[in-house]
Coordinates of C-alpha atoms in Angstrom, one line a residue:
X9 CA -85.6 41.9 5.2
X10 CA -82.9 39.6 6.4
X11 CA -83.6 35.8 6.3
X12 CA -84.9 33.9 9.3
X13 CA -82.8 31.2 11.0
X14 CA -85.7 28.8 10.8
X15 CA -85.8 29.1 7.1
X16 CA -82.2 27.8 6.6
X17 CA -81.6 24.5 5.0
X18 CA -82.1 21.5 7.3
X19 CA -83.6 23.6 10.1
X20 CA -84.2 21.4 13.1
X21 CA -87.8 21.2 14.1
X22 CA -88.9 19.9 17.5
X23 CA -89.1 16.1 17.7
X24 CA -90.5 14.1 20.5
X25 CA -89.1 10.6 21.1
X26 CA -90.3 7.8 23.4
X27 CA -88.1 4.8 24.1
X28 CA -89.5 1.7 25.9
X29 CA -86.7 0.1 28.0
X30 CA -83.7 1.4 29.9
X31 CA -81.3 -1.4 29.4
X32 CA -78.0 -1.1 27.4
X33 CA -79.9 -0.1 24.3
X34 CA -82.2 2.6 25.8
X35 CA -79.4 4.1 27.8
X36 CA -77.3 4.3 24.7
X37 CA -80.0 6.0 22.7
X38 CA -80.3 8.7 25.5
X39 CA -76.5 9.2 25.3
X40 CA -76.5 9.5 21.5
X41 CA -79.4 11.9 21.3
X42 CA -77.9 14.1 24.1
X43 CA -74.5 14.1 22.4
X44 CA -75.7 15.1 18.9
X45 CA -79.1 16.6 18.9
X46 CA -80.9 19.8 19.8
X47 CA -84.6 20.8 20.1
X48 CA -85.8 17.3 21.1
X49 CA -87.6 15.6 23.9
X50 CA -86.9 12.1 25.1
X51 CA -88.6 9.9 27.6
X52 CA -87.3 6.4 28.4
X53 CA -89.9 4.2 30.2
X54 CA -88.8 1.1 32.1
X55 CA -90.9 -1.2 34.1
X56 CA -88.1 -2.0 36.6
X57 CA -87.2 0.2 39.6
X58 CA -83.6 0.5 38.3
X59 CA -81.8 0.8 34.9
X60 CA -79.8 -1.9 33.2
X61 CA -82.5 -4.1 31.8
X62 CA -81.6 -7.8 31.8
X63 CA -78.7 -7.1 34.2
X64 CA -81.2 -5.9 36.8
X65 CA -83.5 -8.9 36.2
X66 CA -80.9 -11.7 36.0
X67 CA -79.5 -12.2 39.5
X68 CA -79.5 -15.9 40.0
X69 CA -76.6 -17.6 41.8
X70 CA -73.5 -17.5 39.8
X71 CA -75.0 -15.1 37.2
X72 CA -72.3 -13.6 35.0
X73 CA -71.7 -12.4 31.5
X74 CA -70.4 -15.0 29.0
X75 CA -68.4 -12.3 27.1
X76 CA -65.1 -11.1 28.6
X77 CA -66.0 -8.2 30.9
X78 CA -63.7 -5.7 29.2
X79 CA -65.6 -6.3 26.0
X80 CA -69.0 -6.1 27.5
X81 CA -68.9 -2.3 27.4
X82 CA -69.7 0.4 24.9
X83 CA -66.9 0.6 22.4
X84 CA -66.1 4.2 23.6
X85 CA -66.6 3.7 27.3
X86 CA -64.1 1.2 28.9
X87 CA -64.2 0.2 32.6
X88 CA -60.6 -0.5 33.7
X89 CA -61.4 -1.8 37.1
X90 CA -63.5 -4.9 36.3
X91 CA -62.9 -7.5 39.0
X92 CA -63.0 -10.6 36.8
X93 CA -62.4 -11.9 33.3
X94 CA -66.2 -12.6 33.2
X95 CA -68.0 -10.0 35.3
X96 CA -71.0 -10.9 37.5
X97 CA -74.4 -9.4 36.9
X98 CA -74.1 -6.9 39.8
X99 CA -70.9 -5.5 38.4
X100 CA -72.4 -5.2 34.9
X101 CA -75.5 -3.5 36.3
X102 CA -73.2 -1.1 38.1
X103 CA -71.4 -0.2 34.8
X104 CA -74.6 0.9 33.2
X105 CA -75.7 2.7 36.3
X106 CA -72.4 4.6 36.4
X107 CA -72.7 5.4 32.7
X108 CA -76.2 7.0 33.3
X109 CA -74.8 9.1 36.2
X110 CA -71.6 10.2 34.4
X111 CA -73.5 11.5 31.3
X112 CA -76.5 12.9 33.2
X113 CA -79.0 10.6 31.5
X114 CA -81.3 10.0 34.5
X115 CA -83.4 13.1 33.6
X116 CA -84.7 11.2 30.5
X117 CA -85.5 8.0 32.3
X118 CA -88.7 7.1 34.2
X119 CA -88.3 3.8 36.1
X120 CA -91.2 1.8 37.5
X121 CA -93.2 2.9 34.5
X122 CA -94.7 0.1 32.4
X123 CA -95.9 0.8 28.8
X124 CA -99.3 -0.9 28.4
X125 CA -100.3 0.2 24.9
X126 CA -99.0 2.0 21.9
X127 CA -101.2 3.2 19.0
X128 CA -100.4 5.1 15.8
X129 CA -102.7 8.0 15.0
X130 CA -102.7 8.5 11.3
X131 CA -104.6 11.7 11.7
X132 CA -102.1 13.3 14.0
X133 CA -99.1 11.6 12.6
X134 CA -97.9 10.4 16.0
X135 CA -97.9 7.6 18.5
X136 CA -100.2 7.6 21.5
X137 CA -98.5 5.8 24.4
X138 CA -100.3 4.6 27.5
X139 CA -98.1 4.1 30.5
X140 CA -98.8 3.0 34.1
X141 CA -96.8 4.4 37.0
X142 CA -96.2 1.2 39.1
X143 CA -95.4 3.2 42.2
X144 CA -98.8 5.0 42.2
X145 CA -101.0 3.0 39.8
X146 CA -101.6 6.2 37.8
X147 CA -102.3 5.9 34.1
X148 CA -100.3 8.3 31.9
X149 CA -101.2 9.2 28.4
X150 CA -98.1 10.3 26.5
X151 CA -97.4 10.8 22.8
X152 CA -94.4 11.0 20.4
X153 CA -93.4 11.5 16.9
X154 CA -91.0 8.5 16.9
X155 CA -91.4 5.4 19.1
X156 CA -88.4 3.2 19.9
X157 CA -88.7 -0.3 21.2
X158 CA -85.6 -1.2 23.4
X159 CA -87.3 -3.9 25.5
X160 CA -84.5 -6.4 24.8
X161 CA -84.1 -9.9 23.6
X162 CA -83.8 -11.6 27.1
X163 CA -86.5 -10.1 29.4
X164 CA -89.5 -12.4 29.5
X165 CA -89.0 -15.6 31.7
X166 CA -90.1 -18.7 29.9
X167 CA -91.7 -20.9 32.5
X168 CA -92.2 -24.6 31.4
X169 CA -95.5 -25.0 29.7
X170 CA -96.2 -28.3 31.5
X171 CA -99.1 -29.7 33.4
X172 CA -99.3 -29.4 37.2
X173 CA -96.9 -26.6 37.7
X174 CA -99.5 -24.8 39.8
X175 CA -99.8 -27.8 42.1
X176 CA -96.2 -27.8 43.3
X177 CA -96.2 -26.9 47.0
X178 CA -92.5 -26.1 47.4
X179 CA -90.7 -23.0 46.3
X180 CA -90.6 -22.2 42.6
X181 CA -87.9 -20.0 41.2
X182 CA -86.9 -18.9 37.7
X183 CA -83.4 -18.0 36.7
X184 CA -84.7 -14.8 34.9
X185 CA -86.7 -13.6 37.9
X186 CA -84.8 -15.0 40.8
X187 CA -85.8 -14.3 44.4
X188 CA -82.5 -13.7 46.2
X189 CA -84.1 -13.9 49.6
X190 CA -84.6 -17.6 49.3
X191 CA -82.0 -19.7 51.1
X192 CA -81.0 -22.9 49.5
X193 CA -78.9 -24.1 52.4
X194 CA -79.7 -27.7 53.4
X195 CA -82.4 -27.8 50.7
X196 CA -83.1 -30.5 48.1
X197 CA -83.2 -28.7 44.8
X198 CA -84.5 -29.7 41.4
X199 CA -82.8 -27.7 38.6
X200 CA -84.6 -27.9 35.3
X201 CA -82.6 -26.9 32.3
X202 CA -79.0 -27.3 31.1
X203 CA -78.3 -24.2 29.1
X204 CA -76.3 -21.0 29.9
X205 CA -78.0 -20.2 33.1
X206 CA -78.0 -23.7 34.6
X207 CA -74.3 -24.1 33.8
X208 CA -73.7 -21.1 36.1
X209 CA -76.2 -22.0 38.7
X210 CA -75.2 -25.6 39.5
X211 CA -71.6 -24.9 40.5
X212 CA -72.8 -21.9 42.6
X213 CA -75.4 -23.8 44.6
X214 CA -73.6 -27.2 44.9
X215 CA -71.6 -26.3 48.0
X216 CA -74.7 -25.1 50.0
X217 CA -77.5 -27.5 49.0
X218 CA -78.2 -30.8 50.6
X219 CA -78.7 -32.4 47.2
X220 CA -79.4 -31.0 43.7
X221 CA -80.8 -32.9 40.8
X222 CA -80.4 -31.5 37.3
X223 CA -82.5 -32.5 34.3
X224 CA -80.5 -32.4 31.1
X225 CA -82.7 -32.9 28.0
X226 CA -80.0 -32.0 25.6
X227 CA -76.3 -31.2 25.9
X228 CA -74.4 -28.0 25.1
X229 CA -70.9 -27.3 23.9
X230 CA -68.8 -25.9 26.8
X231 CA -65.3 -24.3 26.9
X232 CA -62.5 -24.7 29.4
X233 CA -62.5 -22.6 32.5
X234 CA -60.4 -19.4 32.5
X235 CA -59.1 -20.4 35.9
X236 CA -60.0 -22.3 39.0
X237 CA -61.0 -19.0 40.6
X238 CA -63.4 -17.9 37.8
X239 CA -60.7 -15.6 36.3
X240 CA -60.4 -13.1 39.1
X241 CA -58.0 -10.2 38.3
X242 CA -55.4 -9.6 41.0
X243 CA -55.2 -6.1 42.7
X244 CA -52.0 -5.6 40.8
X245 CA -53.7 -6.3 37.4
X246 CA -56.6 -4.0 38.2
X247 CA -54.1 -1.3 39.2
X248 CA -52.3 -1.7 35.9
X249 CA -55.5 -1.4 33.9
X250 CA -56.6 1.7 35.9
X251 CA -53.2 3.5 35.4
X252 CA -52.5 2.3 31.9
X253 CA -55.4 3.0 29.5
X254 CA -53.4 1.7 26.6
X255 CA -53.2 -1.7 28.2
X256 CA -56.9 -1.9 28.5
X257 CA -57.4 -0.7 24.9
X258 CA -55.0 -3.4 23.6
X259 CA -56.8 -6.1 25.7
X260 CA -60.2 -5.0 24.3
X261 CA -58.9 -4.8 20.7
X262 CA -57.2 -8.2 20.8
X263 CA -60.3 -9.8 22.3
X264 CA -62.5 -8.3 19.5
X265 CA -60.1 -9.3 16.8
X266 CA -60.3 -12.9 18.1
X267 CA -64.1 -12.9 18.3
X268 CA -64.3 -11.4 14.7
X269 CA -61.8 -13.9 13.3
X270 CA -63.9 -17.1 13.9
X271 CA -67.2 -16.4 12.2
X272 CA -66.8 -19.3 9.7
X273 CA -67.1 -21.6 12.8
X274 CA -70.9 -20.8 12.4
X275 CA -70.9 -22.1 8.9
X276 CA -71.6 -25.8 8.4
X277 CA -68.7 -28.1 7.3
X278 CA -66.0 -25.4 7.3
X279 CA -62.5 -26.2 8.5
X280 CA -62.9 -23.9 11.5
X281 CA -66.2 -25.7 12.4
X282 CA -64.5 -29.1 12.2
X283 CA -61.5 -28.0 14.2
X284 CA -63.7 -26.6 17.0
X285 CA -65.9 -29.7 17.1
X286 CA -63.0 -32.1 17.2
X287 CA -61.1 -30.1 19.7
X288 CA -64.0 -29.7 22.1
X289 CA -64.9 -33.3 21.8
X290 CA -61.4 -34.4 22.6
X291 CA -60.9 -32.2 25.6
X292 CA -64.4 -32.9 27.0
X293 CA -63.7 -36.6 26.9
X294 CA -60.4 -36.1 28.6
X295 CA -62.2 -34.3 31.4
X296 CA -65.2 -36.6 31.8
X297 CA -63.6 -40.1 31.3
X298 CA -67.0 -41.6 31.7
X299 CA -68.7 -43.3 28.7
X300 CA -72.2 -42.6 29.9
X301 CA -71.5 -39.0 30.6
X302 CA -69.7 -38.6 27.2
X303 CA -72.7 -40.1 25.4
X304 CA -75.1 -37.7 27.0
X305 CA -73.0 -34.5 27.4
X306 CA -71.1 -34.3 24.1
X307 CA -73.5 -32.8 21.4
X308 CA -73.9 -34.3 18.0
X309 CA -74.8 -31.0 16.5
X310 CA -72.5 -28.2 15.2
X311 CA -70.6 -26.0 17.6
X312 CA -72.5 -22.8 17.8
X313 CA -75.9 -24.2 17.0
X314 CA -76.6 -23.6 20.7
X315 CA -74.7 -20.8 22.4
X316 CA -71.2 -22.0 23.3
X317 CA -70.8 -21.7 27.0
X318 CA -67.5 -20.5 28.5
X319 CA -66.0 -21.7 31.8
X320 CA -68.1 -24.8 31.4
X321 CA -65.7 -27.4 32.8
X322 CA -66.5 -26.3 36.3
X323 CA -70.1 -27.3 35.5
X324 CA -69.0 -30.7 34.1
X325 CA -66.9 -31.3 37.1
X326 CA -69.8 -30.4 39.4
X327 CA -71.9 -33.0 37.8
X328 CA -69.6 -35.6 39.4
X329 CA -70.0 -34.2 42.9
X330 CA -71.4 -36.6 45.6
X331 CA -74.5 -34.4 46.3
X332 CA -75.4 -33.9 42.6
X333 CA -77.8 -36.3 40.7
X334 CA -78.1 -36.1 36.9
X335 CA -81.2 -37.1 35.0
X336 CA -80.7 -37.3 31.3
X337 CA -84.3 -36.5 30.5
X338 CA -86.6 -33.6 30.2
X339 CA -89.6 -33.0 32.6
X340 CA -93.0 -34.1 31.6
X341 CA -95.1 -32.7 34.4
X342 CA -95.1 -31.4 37.9
X343 CA -96.5 -32.8 41.2
X344 CA -97.2 -31.4 44.6
X345 CA -93.8 -32.8 45.8
X346 CA -91.7 -32.2 42.6
X347 CA -91.9 -33.4 39.0
X348 CA -92.1 -36.4 36.7
X349 CA -89.4 -36.8 34.1
X350 CA -90.0 -37.9 30.6
X351 CA -88.9 -41.4 31.4
X352 CA -91.8 -41.7 34.0
X353 CA -89.7 -41.4 37.1
X354 CA -90.9 -39.2 40.0
X355 CA -88.6 -36.7 41.7
X356 CA -89.1 -34.7 44.9
X357 CA -87.5 -31.4 46.0
X358 CA -87.9 -28.5 48.4
X359 CA -87.1 -26.0 45.7
X360 CA -87.5 -26.1 41.9
X361 CA -85.3 -23.7 39.9
X362 CA -86.5 -23.4 36.3
X363 CA -83.4 -22.4 34.3
X364 CA -85.6 -22.6 31.2
X365 CA -84.5 -19.4 29.6
X366 CA -86.6 -16.7 28.0
X367 CA -89.6 -16.2 25.7
X368 CA -87.8 -15.5 22.4
X369 CA -90.9 -15.2 20.3
X370 CA -90.3 -11.5 19.9
X371 CA -94.0 -10.9 20.6
X372 CA -94.2 -7.5 22.3
X373 CA -95.5 -7.5 25.9
X374 CA -97.8 -4.5 25.0
X375 CA -100.0 -3.9 22.0
X376 CA -98.4 -2.1 19.0
X377 CA -101.3 -0.9 17.0
X378 CA -101.3 0.8 13.5
X379 CA -103.7 0.8 10.6
X380 CA -105.9 -1.9 12.1
X381 CA -103.0 -4.2 12.8
X382 CA -101.5 -5.4 16.1
X383 CA -97.8 -6.4 16.0
X384 CA -98.5 -8.9 18.7
X385 CA -100.8 -10.9 16.5
X386 CA -98.6 -10.7 13.5
X387 CA -95.5 -11.9 15.2
X388 CA -97.3 -14.7 17.0
X389 CA -98.2 -16.0 13.6
X390 CA -94.8 -15.3 11.9
X391 CA -91.8 -13.2 13.0
X392 CA -90.8 -10.7 10.3
X393 CA -88.7 -7.6 10.4
X394 CA -86.1 -5.5 8.6
X395 CA -82.4 -5.9 9.5
X396 CA -83.0 -5.9 13.3
X397 CA -84.3 -2.3 13.3
X398 CA -87.5 -2.1 11.3
X399 CA -91.1 -3.4 11.4
X400 CA -92.8 -4.0 8.1
X401 CA -95.2 -1.1 7.3
X402 CA -95.3 0.2 10.8
X403 CA -94.7 3.9 10.7
X404 CA -92.2 6.0 12.7
X405 CA -91.1 3.2 15.0
X406 CA -87.8 1.4 15.2
X407 CA -86.3 -1.4 17.3
X408 CA -83.2 -2.3 19.1
X409 CA -82.2 -6.0 19.1
X410 CA -85.2 -6.8 16.9
X411 CA -85.4 -10.0 14.8
X412 CA -82.3 -10.7 12.8
X413 CA -79.9 -8.8 15.1
X414 CA -76.5 -10.6 15.5
X415 CA -76.8 -11.8 19.1
X416 CA -74.9 -15.1 18.9
X417 CA -72.3 -14.7 16.2
X418 CA -69.8 -12.1 17.6
X419 CA -69.7 -9.0 19.8
X420 CA -73.3 -7.8 20.6
X421 CA -72.9 -4.3 22.1
X422 CA -71.2 -2.9 19.0
X423 CA -74.2 -4.2 17.0
X424 CA -76.4 -2.3 19.4
X425 CA -74.2 0.8 18.8
X426 CA -74.7 0.4 15.0
X427 CA -78.4 0.2 15.6
X428 CA -78.3 3.4 17.7
X429 CA -76.6 5.2 14.9
X430 CA -79.1 3.9 12.4
X431 CA -82.0 5.0 14.5
X432 CA -80.5 8.4 15.0
X433 CA -80.2 8.9 11.3
X434 CA -83.9 8.5 11.0
X435 CA -84.5 10.9 13.9
X436 CA -82.2 13.3 12.2
X437 CA -84.0 13.0 8.8
X438 CA -87.4 13.5 10.5
X439 CA -86.2 16.5 12.4
X440 CA -84.5 18.3 9.5
X441 CA -87.2 17.6 6.8
X442 CA -90.1 19.7 8.1
X443 CA -92.7 18.2 5.8
X444 CA -91.8 14.6 6.5
X445 CA -94.8 12.9 8.2
X446 CA -93.9 9.3 8.4
X447 CA -91.4 6.6 7.4
X448 CA -91.9 2.9 7.4
X449 CA -90.2 -0.2 5.8
X450 CA -91.8 -1.4 2.6
X451 CA -93.5 -4.8 2.8
X452 CA -91.7 -5.9 -0.4
X453 CA -88.3 -5.0 1.1
X454 CA -89.1 -6.9 4.3
X455 CA -90.3 -10.0 2.3
X456 CA -87.1 -10.0 0.1
X457 CA -85.0 -9.6 3.2
X458 CA -86.7 -12.5 4.9
X459 CA -86.3 -14.7 1.8
X460 CA -82.6 -13.9 1.7
X461 CA -82.2 -14.8 5.4
X462 CA -84.0 -18.2 4.9
X463 CA -81.7 -19.1 2.1
X464 CA -78.5 -18.0 3.9
X465 CA -79.5 -19.9 7.0
X466 CA -79.4 -23.2 5.2
X467 CA -75.6 -23.1 5.4
X468 CA -75.3 -21.7 9.0
X469 CA -75.2 -23.8 12.1
X470 CA -78.5 -22.4 13.6
X471 CA -80.4 -24.7 11.3
X472 CA -78.6 -27.8 12.6
X473 CA -80.2 -30.4 14.9
X474 CA -80.6 -28.4 18.1
X475 CA -83.1 -26.3 19.9
X476 CA -82.0 -22.7 20.3
X477 CA -83.5 -19.3 20.9
X478 CA -83.3 -18.4 17.2
X479 CA -85.5 -21.2 16.1
X480 CA -87.8 -20.6 19.1
X481 CA -86.5 -23.8 20.8
X482 CA -87.8 -26.1 18.2
X483 CA -85.7 -28.2 15.9
X484 CA -86.8 -27.3 12.3
X485 CA -88.9 -24.5 13.7
X486 CA -89.0 -21.0 12.4
X487 CA -86.2 -19.5 10.3
X488 CA -83.5 -18.5 12.8
X489 CA -83.9 -14.9 13.9
X490 CA -80.2 -14.0 14.3
X491 CA -78.2 -12.1 11.6
X492 CA -77.2 -14.3 8.6
X493 CA -73.6 -13.2 8.8
X494 CA -70.8 -12.0 11.1
X495 CA -71.0 -8.9 13.3
X496 CA -68.6 -7.1 11.0
X497 CA -71.0 -8.1 8.1
X498 CA -73.8 -6.5 10.0
X499 CA -71.9 -3.3 10.7
X500 CA -71.2 -2.9 7.0
X501 CA -74.8 -3.7 6.1
X502 CA -76.3 -1.1 8.5
X503 CA -73.7 1.7 8.0
X504 CA -75.6 3.4 5.2
X505 CA -79.4 3.3 5.3
X506 CA -81.1 2.2 2.1
X507 CA -83.8 4.8 1.4
X508 CA -85.2 2.6 -1.3
X509 CA -86.4 0.1 1.2
X510 CA -88.5 2.7 3.0
X511 CA -91.7 4.6 2.2
X512 CA -91.6 8.3 3.1
X513 CA -94.9 10.3 3.4
X514 CA -95.0 14.1 3.4
X515 CA -97.4 16.8 4.3
X516 CA -96.9 19.3 1.5
X517 CA -93.8 19.8 -0.6
X518 CA -91.0 17.3 0.2
X519 CA -88.4 19.9 -0.7
X520 CA -89.4 22.4 2.0
X521 CA -86.2 21.4 3.8
X522 CA -84.3 23.5 1.3
X523 CA -85.7 26.7 3.0
X524 CA -84.9 30.1 1.6
X525 CA -81.5 29.3 0.2
X526 CA -79.3 30.1 3.2
X527 CA -77.0 27.4 4.5
X528 CA -76.4 26.3 8.1
X529 CA -72.8 27.3 7.6
X530 CA -73.8 30.9 6.9
X531 CA -75.7 31.0 10.2
X532 CA -72.7 30.0 12.2
X533 CA -70.7 33.2 13.0
X534 CA -67.5 31.2 13.7
X535 CA -67.6 28.8 10.7
X536 CA -65.0 28.8 7.9
X537 CA -66.9 29.9 4.8
X538 CA -64.2 28.5 2.7
X539 CA -63.9 25.2 4.5
X540 CA -63.8 23.2 1.2
X541 CA -60.5 24.6 -0.1
X542 CA -57.7 22.2 0.7
X543 CA -54.1 21.3 -0.3
X544 CA -55.0 17.7 -1.2
X545 CA -58.0 15.5 -1.7
X546 CA -58.5 14.2 1.9
X547 CA -62.2 13.5 1.5
X548 CA -63.8 10.0 2.0
X549 CA -63.7 7.6 -0.8
X550 CA -66.6 7.6 -3.2
X551 CA -67.1 3.9 -3.2
X552 CA -68.5 1.6 -0.5
X553 CA -65.4 -0.6 -0.8
X554 CA -63.1 2.4 -0.3
X555 CA -65.1 3.7 2.7
X556 CA -65.1 0.3 4.3
X557 CA -61.3 -0.1 3.9
X558 CA -60.8 3.3 5.6
X559 CA -63.1 2.3 8.4
X560 CA -61.4 -1.0 8.8
X561 CA -57.9 0.6 9.0
X562 CA -56.7 -1.6 6.1
X563 CA -52.9 -2.1 6.1
X564 CA -52.4 -1.5 9.8
X565 CA -52.2 -5.1 10.9
X566 CA -49.9 -8.0 10.0
X567 CA -51.2 -10.3 7.2
X568 CA -53.4 -13.0 8.7
X569 CA -54.7 -16.3 7.3
X570 CA -58.3 -15.8 6.2
X571 CA -61.1 -17.7 7.8
X572 CA -58.7 -19.6 10.1
X573 CA -57.7 -19.3 13.7
X574 CA -54.1 -20.5 14.0
X575 CA -54.4 -20.9 17.8
X576 CA -57.2 -23.4 17.3
X577 CA -55.2 -25.4 14.8
X578 CA -52.3 -25.5 17.3
X579 CA -54.5 -26.7 20.1
X580 CA -56.1 -29.3 17.8
X581 CA -52.7 -30.8 17.1
X582 CA -51.7 -31.1 20.7
X583 CA -54.7 -31.0 23.1
X584 CA -53.6 -31.9 26.6
X585 CA -54.7 -31.4 30.2
X586 CA -51.9 -29.6 31.9
X587 CA -51.2 -27.1 34.7
X588 CA -50.1 -24.0 32.9
X589 CA -50.5 -20.3 32.4
X590 CA -53.2 -19.2 30.0
X591 CA -52.6 -15.8 28.3
X592 CA -56.0 -14.2 28.0
X593 CA -55.2 -11.4 25.7
X594 CA -52.2 -10.1 27.6
X595 CA -53.3 -11.2 31.1
X596 CA -51.8 -14.4 32.4
X597 CA -54.1 -16.5 34.6
X598 CA -53.2 -19.9 36.2
X599 CA -55.4 -22.8 35.2
X600 CA -55.4 -26.6 35.7
X601 CA -57.6 -27.2 32.7
X602 CA -56.5 -27.3 29.1
X603 CA -54.1 -25.9 26.6
X604 CA -54.3 -22.1 26.6
X605 CA -54.5 -21.8 22.8
X606 CA -58.0 -23.2 23.0
X607 CA -59.1 -20.5 25.4
X608 CA -57.6 -17.7 23.3
X609 CA -59.2 -19.1 20.2
X610 CA -62.8 -19.7 21.5
X611 CA -63.5 -18.0 24.8
X612 CA -64.6 -14.8 23.1
X613 CA -67.0 -16.3 20.6

């Protein structure tokens, strides 16, 4: 009797996957599974009526990405016709929607479906997932072998937890859930917050409001503007990108090289940190030329402790406009007419915009239940995790953008791609090992990882004297939850999963995957049964170092100074306010701001 195909080594059993969230991460998972897997089922649930996650939810005035648009794409999927150096939220949302359409991913995605509970069944070896269809109210009971959390890092608005907010009789808006139907024309607006969102909102609303008052509790480091027109590409430039893919590729690569060259800026007391701090201090003073503003708006903490904000000089200039009032204070409480600042002053407004960011506690918005534990309770008490992808001792579940993902120290989407590949490796192992029942990170591995992060963070800027999303907006709060290294460091760390950090449980003999002795190659009628015979040894290196050098294309670039950014050093020597042409990785844009070397060196960080 001839052997059966299902008895070959690594036979692919059916695997059912559920992903929560259809933003950049969930969409990418759908693409990766469709590209590489067979005999699987995937359902991606998202509470919003459209895909794109945070780029559907964030639509406040002036909302744009603070990463160059040509680099806020998947590494393999450029968009040559971006309209601006920094794309607006609608354009980025369109990119992800077009990606879904191009690769036929909509069939996997159910929008307007909110996950309300997930529970692991040890008896069945699967997750029970409860979902509500928001369009009908119907409750759906689904299940899966593997549960993926792709709910994102920036998706829960953080309203100020201050007394009286329910008393306010005017219009309340939040930057992370903005009502675009509200007209601000002729209104008096109170803008609470001075972070990334507020920096974009204030210049956008200033021309239309009667007056706006911004409350600045603490300053942020800002970068020069790309141009006086927000870095719009000309029709000729866009045409060149569309017709010359190599030009787009070079632009993207050069931007990434710059971003990846300045990680030591995020280390305390390094030369690069000092160069950045001195340079930004000097150029900001030249712009403000006002001692009180300088005292309140130039931070005393390290560059990078809070997210560095590009195109921030337009914001600083807006603070000087006739219809803008600046209050260097936080807000203590709300009243029927407005709010009371920390200094006891009362302020009135027709509209309050809370640009107070997101809930970055990482606590899931739905119960995640396993073995008598609820992840919500555990992470409320103390955030733990495994390298941005694992949850201590929770079986058959993985995360995108989980705690300790590099979200502020270099390119983010490529880190999401690395997480997608990591997740797919576990889906693949589950599918091709028929007796594998569950996998989960070991508690000891997670504890050791957490201890390493805590030690490493002592030298990094996120433990300096500032509130940021990584310390949950409290100076000296939790151990920062970003990755304790560069993005390139993360890619190398995640490239090869460490099986010793995971506990694998089996039903029956763990070697059942060997089958009856027939290979997959022998079951392929078009394969080369002598594929391993070669003229030379062209296989991958046997060491991690060797594999890394091949991956990094060692020897292909001119020698560079290590842990330095020459353009920053040049700008530090001769900072000046001039009218000039700033080359943004091959694209010349006019600016009346500062020396272009500063922009080249920092704008991509």
